[in-house]
Amino acid sequence: MSAKASRKPLSRQRVLAAAVVLADTQGIQALTMRRLAVELHVEAMSLYYHLRDKEALLDGIVETVIAEIDAARLDTQGYEDWRTRLRHQFLAARHVMLRHPWAPGLLGSRRTIPAAVYTYYDDIIGTLIDAGFSYHLAHRALHAFGSLPLGFTQEIFSPESAGGNMEDDAAETDLAAAAETLPHLTAMVTAEVHDSTDPTLGWCDSQAEFEFTLDLLLNGLEHLRG
Amino acid sequence: MSAKASRKPLSRQRVLAAAVVLADTQGIQALTMRRLAVELHVEAMSLYYHLRDKEALLDGIVETVIAEIDAARLDTQGYEDWRTRLRHQFLAARHVMLRHPWAPGLLGSRRTIPAAVYTYYDDIIGTLIDAGFSYHLAHRALHAFGSLPLGFTQEIFSPESAGGNMEDDAAETDLAAAAETLPHLTAMVTAEVHDSTDPTLGWCDSQAEFEFTLDLLLNGLEHLRG
DNA sequence: ACCTGAACACCGTTCAAGT
DNA sequence: ACCTGAACACCGTTCAAGT
């Protein structure tokens, strides 16, 4: 019954779970490879057997949180009205994010977006389309929601991070593959690119989205103003 | 005319300006004390004469950007309608932030907020109050604006960063001093704290703000839906 | 298959010392 | 007053080596 014998073998899942706990309790700046190794009673270099590098670790814990949100989303099926449905989804996401305050900021600074984020947004678009939204208004709505679905913004101010990775070689094959798993999202992108005046700049006109959101809020507030 | 003779003496301003340029061109992760020193043709340790530590450097460049936004704000005086006024202010801020894409994320992760941010928000509140808003609705409006005024959110998901620093010893004297320079902000806080059911938790009920913003957007979109 | 030790390049920072 | 050199603790990471 030595201390050595009590160690379970490491695994990607166990490392990621420990990383999330460490970030939750000590803050994201405390999440270093070496401190994480100490937490797992292992040498720092052992982590590299399960994760390629620290970027992979950060990608992993972001995916973990998104998976939590996705699990919570399943409980919100079965609301018929689009507003109450999205309301419950966003509040569920917020609830998860409150347990991982570092997650929105980390998600916003990541350059690769986990696949689960896309399915999450695909589901939102589906809800809007079913409620009679045009693809264009659904697109605008996504931008207007801003940080509400996942707690981070950033795309409003940095156009290149939103839809700018279309210049990759594999972009078209990605789109073809995405059409099956993300039907609403691909349909929306296709519809919007078709209408776009300058599709080479990506399909998001950030300035226009910004102003749409702005006016939506300003007009809504003007209406509430006594 | 040696290389040594061509060096102007360092100063806090010159260091901060170089830091902003470095962050703009190479990204915020490239902004290290040592690389910044190289850029200024100086040893890394020289920077510590002008700035206490790296935190002070980051605070400094955030303040620099906010000052840029504040300068742009002066051009938007003289719009009478509250909506066009705020519209121009937020668009001017966005314009500045687009030149410093790292700024919103950095601002959101800082724990000390530059004074200029408070005056910026005080001005917004003043605009709303002059337009007939109650302090309560103005407060809600600020939360609803979210990332639009400065490009970052974060307070929506992390309640403690918004108005939680009231437990400091100097909080009351701060408030007294703030009453002169930030009349609208202090009046709003006073009014809201008075109405608050549990003022010990801070004066922001994040859950309520979140739901207000959510419903404002959902109702606005419902109205636009054909 | 899974883990480790030694080593390297890079950080922020202190402190005594130079001009 | 302003800058530097040497040194320290800490970081991510490689690579050859252990079991």
Tab-separated table of C-alpha atoms (C1' of nucleotides) in Angstrom:
chain	number	residue	atom	x	y	z
A	1	MET	CA	0.000	0.000	0.000
A	2	SER	CA	2.804	2.413	-0.891
A	3	ALA	CA	2.158	5.875	-2.305
A	4	LYS	CA	3.511	4.671	-5.605
A	5	ALA	CA	1.041	1.808	-5.800
A	6	SER	CA	-1.908	4.173	-5.284
A	7	ARG	CA	-1.288	6.027	-8.577
A	8	LYS	CA	-3.753	5.231	-11.317
A	9	PRO	CA	-2.246	5.430	-14.781
A	10	LEU	CA	-2.540	8.816	-16.416
A	11	SER	CA	-4.834	9.446	-19.353
A	12	ARG	CA	-5.816	12.418	-21.479
A	13	GLN	CA	-9.157	12.563	-19.676
A	14	ARG	CA	-7.601	12.503	-16.226
A	15	VAL	CA	-5.121	15.218	-17.175
A	16	LEU	CA	-7.842	17.450	-18.607
A	17	ALA	CA	-10.097	16.949	-15.583
A	18	ALA	CA	-7.247	17.893	-13.238
A	19	ALA	CA	-6.454	20.921	-15.405
A	20	VAL	CA	-10.056	22.158	-15.179
A	21	VAL	CA	-10.044	21.733	-11.401
A	22	LEU	CA	-6.730	23.575	-11.150
A	23	ALA	CA	-8.008	26.462	-13.291
A	24	ASP	CA	-11.251	26.611	-11.303
A	25	THR	CA	-9.545	26.711	-7.929
A	26	GLN	CA	-6.271	28.563	-8.536
A	27	GLY	CA	-7.094	30.586	-11.644
A	28	ILE	CA	-6.088	30.083	-15.250
A	29	GLN	CA	-2.669	31.687	-14.716
A	30	ALA	CA	-1.863	28.930	-12.224
A	31	LEU	CA	-2.406	26.307	-14.892
A	32	THR	CA	1.175	25.477	-15.916
A	33	MET	CA	2.451	22.144	-17.108
A	34	ARG	CA	4.687	21.843	-14.077
A	35	ARG	CA	2.066	22.724	-11.456
A	36	LEU	CA	-0.430	20.436	-13.148
A	37	ALA	CA	2.139	17.629	-13.003
A	38	VAL	CA	2.603	18.189	-9.276
A	39	GLU	CA	-1.165	17.990	-8.822
A	40	LEU	CA	-1.155	14.623	-10.592
A	41	HIS	CA	1.888	13.373	-8.632
A	42	VAL	CA	3.875	12.970	-11.796
A	43	GLU	CA	6.813	14.615	-13.550
A	44	ALA	CA	5.989	17.462	-15.936
A	45	MET	CA	7.340	15.582	-18.921
A	46	SER	CA	4.841	12.764	-18.448
A	47	LEU	CA	2.073	15.074	-19.571
A	48	TYR	CA	3.609	15.253	-23.025
A	49	TYR	CA	2.829	11.618	-23.586
A	50	HIS	CA	-0.904	12.378	-23.368
A	51	LEU	CA	-0.971	15.885	-24.834
A	52	ARG	CA	1.173	17.235	-27.642
A	53	ASP	CA	1.882	20.583	-25.935
A	54	LYS	CA	0.254	23.239	-23.800
A	55	GLU	CA	-1.890	24.474	-26.681
A	56	ALA	CA	-3.420	21.000	-26.834
A	57	LEU	CA	-4.057	21.171	-23.103
A	58	LEU	CA	-5.883	24.495	-23.451
A	59	ASP	CA	-7.866	23.205	-26.424
A	60	GLY	CA	-8.761	20.188	-24.328
A	61	ILE	CA	-10.123	22.053	-21.337
A	62	VAL	CA	-12.103	24.372	-23.611
A	63	GLU	CA	-13.659	21.317	-25.227
A	64	THR	CA	-14.425	19.915	-21.786
A	65	VAL	CA	-16.402	23.019	-20.840
A	66	ILE	CA	-18.241	23.123	-24.154
A	67	ALA	CA	-19.179	19.487	-23.626
A	68	GLU	CA	-20.662	20.453	-20.270
A	69	ILE	CA	-22.737	23.137	-21.965
A	70	ASP	CA	-23.822	20.738	-24.662
A	71	ALA	CA	-24.990	18.264	-22.043
A	72	ALA	CA	-27.019	20.981	-20.343
A	73	ARG	CA	-28.516	21.918	-23.702
A	74	LEU	CA	-30.205	18.522	-24.035
A	75	ASP	CA	-32.462	19.356	-21.108
A	76	THR	CA	-33.859	22.332	-23.003
A	77	GLN	CA	-35.299	20.381	-25.927
A	78	GLY	CA	-39.074	20.348	-25.958
A	79	TYR	CA	-39.738	24.036	-25.561
A	80	GLU	CA	-41.862	25.016	-28.513
A	81	ASP	CA	-41.508	28.822	-28.403
A	82	TRP	CA	-38.171	29.935	-29.837
A	83	ARG	CA	-37.702	32.612	-27.203
A	84	THR	CA	-38.187	30.399	-24.165
A	85	ARG	CA	-36.022	27.732	-25.808
A	86	LEU	CA	-33.059	30.056	-26.418
A	87	ARG	CA	-33.629	31.675	-23.065
A	88	HIS	CA	-33.187	28.354	-21.283
A	89	GLN	CA	-30.207	27.395	-23.432
A	90	PHE	CA	-28.318	30.613	-22.762
A	91	LEU	CA	-29.109	30.530	-19.071
A	92	ALA	CA	-27.889	26.940	-18.887
A	93	ALA	CA	-24.670	27.941	-20.637
A	94	ARG	CA	-24.248	30.837	-18.260
A	95	HIS	CA	-24.684	28.486	-15.343
A	96	VAL	CA	-21.851	26.299	-16.608
A	97	MET	CA	-19.609	29.287	-17.322
A	98	LEU	CA	-20.096	30.627	-13.801
A	99	ARG	CA	-18.414	27.460	-12.560
A	100	HIS	CA	-15.492	28.068	-14.955
A	101	PRO	CA	-14.963	31.845	-14.989
A	102	TRP	CA	-11.759	31.459	-17.015
A	103	ALA	CA	-13.541	29.699	-19.862
A	104	PRO	CA	-15.063	32.642	-21.782
A	105	GLY	CA	-11.771	34.505	-21.917
A	106	LEU	CA	-9.852	31.418	-22.913
A	107	LEU	CA	-12.426	30.464	-25.544
A	108	GLY	CA	-12.251	33.973	-26.950
A	109	SER	CA	-8.476	33.901	-27.256
A	110	ARG	CA	-8.246	30.460	-28.842
A	111	ARG	CA	-7.652	30.373	-32.602
A	112	THR	CA	-9.154	26.930	-33.156
A	113	ILE	CA	-12.807	26.652	-32.190
A	114	PRO	CA	-13.990	23.279	-30.868
A	115	ALA	CA	-16.458	21.438	-33.101
A	116	ALA	CA	-19.043	21.413	-30.316
A	117	VAL	CA	-19.274	25.182	-30.572
A	118	TYR	CA	-20.397	24.859	-34.168
A	119	THR	CA	-23.063	22.279	-33.345
A	120	TYR	CA	-24.240	24.524	-30.526
A	121	TYR	CA	-24.662	27.422	-32.944
A	122	ASP	CA	-26.165	25.156	-35.583
A	123	ASP	CA	-28.856	24.241	-33.100
A	124	ILE	CA	-29.543	27.895	-32.347
A	125	ILE	CA	-29.881	28.689	-36.048
A	126	GLY	CA	-32.227	25.726	-36.444
A	127	THR	CA	-34.427	27.109	-33.688
A	128	LEU	CA	-34.542	30.498	-35.383
A	129	ILE	CA	-35.249	29.105	-38.861
A	130	ASP	CA	-38.045	26.915	-37.497
A	131	ALA	CA	-39.525	30.060	-35.953
A	132	GLY	CA	-39.692	31.700	-39.392
A	133	PHE	CA	-36.458	33.698	-39.394
A	134	SER	CA	-34.694	34.299	-42.680
A	135	TYR	CA	-31.087	33.162	-42.819
A	136	HIS	CA	-30.070	36.787	-42.957
A	137	LEU	CA	-31.960	37.737	-39.815
A	138	ALA	CA	-30.732	34.584	-38.073
A	139	HIS	CA	-27.190	35.609	-38.908
A	140	ARG	CA	-27.781	39.058	-37.518
A	141	ALA	CA	-29.372	37.541	-34.434
A	142	LEU	CA	-26.273	35.437	-33.747
A	143	HIS	CA	-24.106	38.517	-33.810
A	144	ALA	CA	-26.578	40.419	-31.667
A	145	PHE	CA	-26.543	37.673	-29.057
A	146	GLY	CA	-22.847	38.353	-28.695
A	147	SER	CA	-21.579	36.981	-25.429
A	148	LEU	CA	-24.908	35.614	-24.241
A	149	PRO	CA	-24.624	32.081	-25.667
A	150	LEU	CA	-21.040	31.406	-24.547
A	151	GLY	CA	-19.881	34.360	-22.482
A	152	PHE	CA	-17.374	35.781	-24.892
A	153	THR	CA	-17.474	38.341	-27.647
A	154	GLN	CA	-14.256	39.299	-29.349
A	155	GLU	CA	-15.517	38.451	-32.826
A	156	ILE	CA	-17.347	41.769	-32.842
A	157	PHE	CA	-14.055	43.615	-32.737
A	158	SER	CA	-11.795	41.214	-34.600
A	159	PRO	CA	-13.327	40.362	-37.965
A	160	GLU	CA	-10.628	37.885	-38.950
A	161	SER	CA	-11.452	35.495	-36.116
A	162	ALA	CA	-15.110	35.144	-37.052
A	163	GLY	CA	-15.298	33.787	-40.582
A	164	GLY	CA	-11.927	34.575	-42.024
A	165	ASN	CA	-10.437	31.089	-42.191
A	166	MET	CA	-11.941	30.389	-45.588
A	167	GLU	CA	-8.562	30.746	-47.282
A	168	ASP	CA	-7.427	27.334	-46.039
A	169	ASP	CA	-6.854	24.675	-48.665
A	170	ALA	CA	-9.273	22.287	-47.017
A	171	ALA	CA	-12.023	24.870	-46.706
A	172	GLU	CA	-14.267	23.398	-49.386
A	173	THR	CA	-13.960	19.797	-48.241
A	174	ASP	CA	-14.586	21.004	-44.694
A	175	LEU	CA	-17.729	22.705	-45.920
A	176	ALA	CA	-18.903	19.544	-47.648
A	177	ALA	CA	-18.354	17.501	-44.500
A	178	ALA	CA	-19.967	20.194	-42.386
A	179	ALA	CA	-23.102	20.200	-44.532
A	180	GLU	CA	-24.133	16.879	-42.998
A	181	THR	CA	-23.446	17.596	-39.356
A	182	LEU	CA	-24.177	21.329	-39.446
A	183	PRO	CA	-27.048	21.714	-41.913
A	184	HIS	CA	-28.405	25.043	-40.680
A	185	LEU	CA	-25.023	26.674	-40.297
A	186	THR	CA	-23.834	25.727	-43.778
A	187	ALA	CA	-27.152	26.752	-45.319
A	188	MET	CA	-26.892	30.112	-43.602
A	189	VAL	CA	-23.304	30.688	-44.690
A	190	THR	CA	-24.142	29.723	-48.249
A	191	ALA	CA	-27.129	32.057	-48.329
A	192	GLU	CA	-25.154	34.918	-46.834
A	193	VAL	CA	-22.069	34.512	-49.015
A	194	HIS	CA	-24.335	34.561	-52.046
A	195	ASP	CA	-25.728	37.928	-51.004
A	196	SER	CA	-22.380	39.313	-49.930
A	197	THR	CA	-21.048	42.174	-52.011
A	198	ASP	CA	-17.427	41.176	-51.452
A	199	PRO	CA	-17.181	37.481	-50.574
A	200	THR	CA	-13.381	37.527	-50.605
A	201	LEU	CA	-13.431	39.445	-47.348
A	202	GLY	CA	-15.327	36.666	-45.619
A	203	TRP	CA	-19.065	36.518	-45.194
A	204	CYS	CA	-19.350	38.710	-42.105
A	205	ASP	CA	-19.607	42.444	-42.543
A	206	SER	CA	-18.620	43.233	-38.959
A	207	GLN	CA	-19.390	46.898	-39.282
A	208	ALA	CA	-22.933	46.126	-40.420
A	209	GLU	CA	-23.416	43.500	-37.693
A	210	PHE	CA	-22.165	45.922	-35.094
A	211	GLU	CA	-24.559	48.630	-36.212
A	212	PHE	CA	-27.466	46.198	-36.394
A	213	THR	CA	-26.892	45.087	-32.811
A	214	LEU	CA	-26.441	48.656	-31.717
A	215	ASP	CA	-29.687	49.834	-33.267
A	216	LEU	CA	-31.551	46.791	-32.011
A	217	LEU	CA	-30.540	47.690	-28.458
A	218	LEU	CA	-30.990	51.440	-28.842
A	219	ASN	CA	-34.454	51.033	-30.340
A	220	GLY	CA	-35.441	48.495	-27.712
A	221	LEU	CA	-34.348	50.869	-24.962
A	222	GLU	CA	-36.094	53.825	-26.599
A	223	HIS	CA	-39.257	51.746	-26.446
A	224	LEU	CA	-38.817	51.015	-22.738
A	225	ARG	CA	-37.934	54.584	-21.869
A	226	GLY	CA	-40.905	55.997	-19.992
B	1	MET	CA	27.685	60.293	-33.909
B	2	SER	CA	27.937	56.811	-32.370
B	3	ALA	CA	24.953	54.508	-31.953
B	4	LYS	CA	25.081	55.199	-28.247
B	5	ALA	CA	24.759	58.962	-28.753
B	6	SER	CA	21.606	58.502	-30.868
B	7	ARG	CA	19.598	57.041	-27.949
B	8	LYS	CA	17.106	59.411	-26.440
B	9	PRO	CA	16.618	58.869	-22.719
B	10	LEU	CA	13.857	56.445	-21.838
B	11	SER	CA	10.615	57.562	-20.252
B	12	ARG	CA	7.405	55.926	-19.141
B	13	GLN	CA	5.620	57.403	-22.150
B	14	ARG	CA	8.227	56.169	-24.608
B	15	VAL	CA	8.157	52.680	-23.100
B	16	LEU	CA	4.362	52.517	-23.235
B	17	ALA	CA	4.247	53.773	-26.814
B	18	ALA	CA	6.767	51.139	-27.875
B	19	ALA	CA	4.794	48.479	-26.001
B	20	VAL	CA	1.583	49.401	-27.845
B	21	VAL	CA	3.388	49.246	-31.190
B	22	LEU	CA	4.895	45.883	-30.297
B	23	ALA	CA	1.502	44.476	-29.281
B	24	ASP	CA	-0.129	45.868	-32.423
B	25	THR	CA	2.448	44.413	-34.778
B	26	GLN	CA	3.563	41.159	-33.123
B	27	GLY	CA	0.580	40.337	-30.929
B	28	ILE	CA	0.104	40.673	-27.204
B	29	GLN	CA	1.935	37.403	-26.490
B	30	ALA	CA	5.070	38.917	-28.042
B	31	LEU	CA	5.005	41.731	-25.495
B	32	THR	CA	7.630	40.585	-22.989
B	33	MET	CA	9.906	42.782	-20.950
B	34	ARG	CA	12.952	41.418	-22.718
B	35	ARG	CA	11.653	41.792	-26.275
B	36	LEU	CA	10.397	45.278	-25.471
B	37	ALA	CA	13.850	46.163	-24.182
B	38	VAL	CA	15.431	44.972	-27.429
B	39	GLU	CA	12.990	47.134	-29.360
B	40	LEU	CA	14.104	50.139	-27.319
B	41	HIS	CA	17.811	49.256	-27.658
B	42	VAL	CA	18.168	48.904	-23.930
B	43	GLU	CA	18.670	46.156	-21.359
B	44	ALA	CA	15.526	44.550	-19.931
B	45	MET	CA	16.309	45.755	-16.426
B	46	SER	CA	16.231	49.385	-17.507
B	47	LEU	CA	12.487	49.148	-17.951
B	48	TYR	CA	12.085	48.605	-14.225
B	49	TYR	CA	13.260	52.106	-13.554
B	50	HIS	CA	10.230	53.502	-15.396
B	51	LEU	CA	7.643	50.837	-14.574
B	52	ARG	CA	7.303	48.903	-11.340
B	53	ASP	CA	6.698	45.545	-13.032
B	54	LYS	CA	4.926	43.959	-15.969
B	55	GLU	CA	1.509	44.492	-14.422
B	56	ALA	CA	2.235	48.223	-14.455
B	57	LEU	CA	3.214	47.943	-18.106
B	58	LEU	CA	-0.072	46.242	-18.978
B	59	ASP	CA	-2.039	48.781	-16.937
B	60	GLY	CA	-0.189	51.499	-18.797
B	61	ILE	CA	-0.963	50.316	-22.304
B	62	VAL	CA	-4.610	49.765	-21.379
B	63	GLU	CA	-4.742	53.348	-20.159
B	64	THR	CA	-3.122	54.491	-23.390
B	65	VAL	CA	-5.862	52.883	-25.471
B	66	ILE	CA	-8.634	54.229	-23.247
B	67	ALA	CA	-7.135	57.684	-23.634
B	68	GLU	CA	-7.338	57.271	-27.402
B	69	ILE	CA	-11.012	56.394	-27.089
B	70	ASP	CA	-11.603	59.315	-24.781
B	71	ALA	CA	-10.030	61.656	-27.305
B	72	ALA	CA	-12.291	60.300	-30.030
B	73	ARG	CA	-15.288	60.779	-27.754
B	74	LEU	CA	-14.819	64.553	-27.679
B	75	ASP	CA	-15.703	64.712	-31.371
B	76	THR	CA	-19.123	63.250	-30.627
B	77	GLN	CA	-20.330	66.013	-28.334
B	78	GLY	CA	-23.083	68.111	-29.846
B	79	TYR	CA	-25.420	65.350	-31.003
B	80	GLU	CA	-28.712	66.093	-29.365
B	81	ASP	CA	-30.492	62.747	-29.822
B	82	TRP	CA	-29.256	60.186	-27.291
B	83	ARG	CA	-29.287	57.369	-29.819
B	84	THR	CA	-27.169	59.070	-32.462
B	85	ARG	CA	-24.821	60.296	-29.748
B	86	LEU	CA	-24.191	56.868	-28.259
B	87	ARG	CA	-24.087	55.386	-31.740
B	88	HIS	CA	-21.224	57.671	-32.719
B	89	GLN	CA	-19.414	57.117	-29.429
B	90	PHE	CA	-19.512	53.334	-29.661
B	91	LEU	CA	-18.497	53.369	-33.312
B	92	ALA	CA	-15.592	55.662	-32.490
B	93	ALA	CA	-14.507	53.291	-29.706
B	94	ARG	CA	-14.787	50.351	-32.059
B	95	HIS	CA	-12.610	52.167	-34.561
B	96	VAL	CA	-9.883	52.592	-31.964
B	97	MET	CA	-10.176	48.995	-30.788
B	98	LEU	CA	-9.801	47.691	-34.328
B	99	ARG	CA	-6.337	49.224	-34.353
B	100	HIS	CA	-5.528	47.450	-31.054
B	101	PRO	CA	-7.216	44.042	-31.300
B	102	TRP	CA	-5.512	42.856	-28.112
B	103	ALA	CA	-7.020	45.672	-26.050
B	104	PRO	CA	-10.529	44.319	-25.331
B	105	GLY	CA	-9.204	40.993	-24.085
B	106	LEU	CA	-6.541	42.633	-21.992
B	107	LEU	CA	-8.973	45.168	-20.564
B	108	GLY	CA	-11.357	42.354	-19.680
B	109	SER	CA	-8.692	40.401	-17.828
B	110	ARG	CA	-7.277	43.321	-15.860
B	111	ARG	CA	-8.352	43.536	-12.206
B	112	THR	CA	-7.818	47.297	-11.893
B	113	ILE	CA	-9.929	49.387	-14.226
B	114	PRO	CA	-8.419	52.670	-15.466
B	115	ALA	CA	-10.126	55.823	-14.238
B	116	ALA	CA	-10.851	56.899	-17.807
B	117	VAL	CA	-13.191	53.934	-18.176
B	118	TYR	CA	-15.318	55.270	-15.350
B	119	THR	CA	-15.524	58.763	-16.853
B	120	TYR	CA	-16.434	57.168	-20.177
B	121	TYR	CA	-19.332	55.317	-18.556
B	122	ASP	CA	-20.290	58.344	-16.504
B	123	ASP	CA	-20.719	60.253	-19.731
B	124	ILE	CA	-22.902	57.496	-21.178
B	125	ILE	CA	-25.112	57.510	-18.096
B	126	GLY	CA	-25.363	61.291	-18.331
B	127	THR	CA	-26.583	60.988	-21.887
B	128	LEU	CA	-29.226	58.454	-20.858
B	129	ILE	CA	-30.432	60.452	-17.844
B	130	ASP	CA	-30.695	63.609	-19.940
B	131	ALA	CA	-32.853	61.618	-22.347
B	132	GLY	CA	-35.298	60.788	-19.575
B	133	PHE	CA	-34.023	57.371	-18.478
B	134	SER	CA	-34.443	56.355	-14.845
B	135	TYR	CA	-31.255	55.345	-13.084
B	136	HIS	CA	-32.534	51.813	-13.021
B	137	LEU	CA	-33.121	51.632	-16.758
B	138	ALA	CA	-29.797	53.364	-17.402
B	139	HIS	CA	-28.113	50.690	-15.312
B	140	ARG	CA	-29.854	47.971	-17.259
B	141	ALA	CA	-28.885	49.684	-20.495
B	142	LEU	CA	-25.208	49.670	-19.562
B	143	HIS	CA	-25.324	45.932	-19.004
B	144	ALA	CA	-27.276	45.429	-22.212
B	145	PHE	CA	-24.663	47.337	-24.197
B	146	GLY	CA	-22.196	44.722	-23.059
B	147	SER	CA	-19.168	44.735	-25.302
B	148	LEU	CA	-20.369	47.535	-27.576
B	149	PRO	CA	-18.815	50.490	-25.709
B	150	LEU	CA	-15.364	48.941	-25.140
B	151	GLY	CA	-15.268	45.599	-26.904
B	152	PHE	CA	-15.239	43.374	-23.882
B	153	THR	CA	-17.851	41.659	-21.794
B	154	GLN	CA	-16.736	39.361	-19.023
B	155	GLU	CA	-18.668	41.204	-16.342
B	156	ILE	CA	-21.797	39.427	-17.528
B	157	PHE	CA	-20.368	36.100	-16.491
B	158	SER	CA	-18.171	37.111	-13.563
B	159	PRO	CA	-20.229	39.060	-11.034
B	160	GLU	CA	-17.326	39.820	-8.707
B	161	SER	CA	-15.470	41.864	-11.301
B	162	ALA	CA	-18.338	44.263	-11.931
B	163	GLY	CA	-19.187	45.950	-8.639
B	164	GLY	CA	-17.756	43.591	-6.083
B	165	ASN	CA	-14.859	45.692	-4.827
B	166	MET	CA	-16.998	47.547	-2.315
B	167	GLU	CA	-15.432	45.635	0.571
B	168	ASP	CA	-12.225	47.660	0.357
B	169	ASP	CA	-11.438	49.895	3.308
B	170	ALA	CA	-11.172	52.981	1.137
B	171	ALA	CA	-14.467	52.318	-0.628
B	172	GLU	CA	-16.401	55.104	1.081
B	173	THR	CA	-13.752	57.758	0.664
B	174	ASP	CA	-13.391	56.653	-2.956
B	175	LEU	CA	-17.108	57.134	-3.394
B	176	ALA	CA	-16.960	60.611	-1.902
B	177	ALA	CA	-14.130	61.575	-4.238
B	178	ALA	CA	-15.909	59.972	-7.164
B	179	ALA	CA	-19.076	61.952	-6.528
B	180	GLU	CA	-17.379	65.047	-7.886
B	181	THR	CA	-15.754	63.617	-10.978
B	182	LEU	CA	-18.361	60.930	-11.704
B	183	PRO	CA	-21.679	62.493	-10.720
B	184	HIS	CA	-23.967	60.328	-12.826
B	185	LEU	CA	-22.237	57.073	-11.984
B	186	THR	CA	-22.306	57.685	-8.239
B	187	ALA	CA	-25.916	58.827	-8.371
B	188	MET	CA	-26.846	55.692	-10.241
B	189	VAL	CA	-25.003	53.401	-7.845
B	190	THR	CA	-26.573	55.143	-4.861
B	191	ALA	CA	-30.039	54.835	-6.346
B	192	GLU	CA	-29.554	51.183	-7.245
B	193	VAL	CA	-27.999	50.139	-3.953
B	194	HIS	CA	-30.947	51.714	-2.161
B	195	ASP	CA	-33.355	49.571	-4.150
B	196	SER	CA	-31.232	46.456	-3.907
B	197	THR	CA	-32.711	43.609	-1.870
B	198	ASP	CA	-29.284	42.391	-0.708
B	199	PRO	CA	-26.715	45.181	-0.925
B	200	THR	CA	-24.004	43.075	0.689
B	201	LEU	CA	-23.728	41.085	-2.516
B	202	GLY	CA	-22.844	44.222	-4.479
B	203	TRP	CA	-25.301	46.323	-6.376
B	204	CYS	CA	-25.413	44.270	-9.572
B	205	ASP	CA	-27.811	41.364	-9.779
B	206	SER	CA	-26.038	39.712	-12.702
B	207	GLN	CA	-28.725	37.149	-13.217
B	208	ALA	CA	-31.359	39.851	-13.552
B	209	GLU	CA	-29.159	41.942	-15.866
B	210	PHE	CA	-28.478	38.915	-18.008
B	211	GLU	CA	-32.162	38.126	-18.339
B	212	PHE	CA	-33.035	41.745	-19.064
B	213	THR	CA	-30.533	41.887	-21.920
B	214	LEU	CA	-31.693	38.531	-23.174
B	215	ASP	CA	-35.342	39.528	-23.277
B	216	LEU	CA	-34.523	42.890	-24.793
B	217	LEU	CA	-32.802	41.142	-27.687
B	218	LEU	CA	-35.328	38.327	-28.021
B	219	ASN	CA	-38.249	40.735	-28.061
B	220	GLY	CA	-36.513	43.030	-30.514
B	221	LEU	CA	-35.849	40.127	-32.853
B	222	GLU	CA	-39.401	38.829	-32.478
B	223	HIS	CA	-40.526	42.236	-33.656
B	224	LEU	CA	-38.252	42.145	-36.722
B	225	ARG	CA	-39.201	38.586	-37.628
B	226	GLY	CA	-41.374	38.778	-40.700
C	1	DA	C1'	3.184	1.583	-23.453
C	2	DC	C1'	4.162	4.804	-20.207
C	3	DC	C1'	7.148	7.658	-17.455
C	4	DT	C1'	11.617	10.222	-16.155
C	5	DG	C1'	16.275	13.193	-15.836
C	6	DA	C1'	19.056	16.250	-17.754
C	7	DA	C1'	19.320	20.053	-20.565
C	8	DC	C1'	17.946	24.270	-23.319
C	9	DA	C1'	15.778	28.602	-24.425
C	10	DC	C1'	12.960	31.883	-22.613
C	11	DC	C1'	10.376	34.385	-18.903
C	12	DG	C1'	9.893	38.125	-14.875
C	13	DT	C1'	12.407	40.046	-11.223
C	14	DT	C1'	15.971	41.392	-7.358
C	15	DC	C1'	19.953	43.505	-6.028
C	16	DA	C1'	24.220	45.373	-5.886
C	17	DA	C1'	26.897	47.969	-8.819
C	18	DG	C1'	28.221	51.095	-12.392
C	19	DT	C1'	28.063	56.160	-14.774
D	1	DA	C1'	19.087	60.173	-12.152
D	2	DC	C1'	19.380	56.563	-15.130
D	3	DC	C1'	21.116	52.218	-16.759
D	4	DT	C1'	23.496	47.497	-16.422
D	5	DG	C1'	25.374	42.437	-15.202
D	6	DA	C1'	24.919	38.641	-12.731
D	7	DA	C1'	21.885	35.737	-10.565
D	8	DC	C1'	17.454	33.360	-9.225
D	9	DA	C1'	13.052	31.108	-9.707
D	10	DC	C1'	9.953	29.686	-12.954
D	11	DC	C1'	8.220	28.471	-17.567
D	12	DG	C1'	7.508	25.228	-21.981
D	13	DT	C1'	9.799	21.780	-24.449
D	14	DT	C1'	13.254	18.167	-26.632
D	15	DC	C1'	15.531	14.060	-26.471
D	16	DA	C1'	17.658	10.137	-25.063
D	17	DA	C1'	16.934	6.914	-21.629
D	18	DG	C1'	14.701	4.105	-18.274
D	19	DT	C1'	10.814	0.344	-16.890
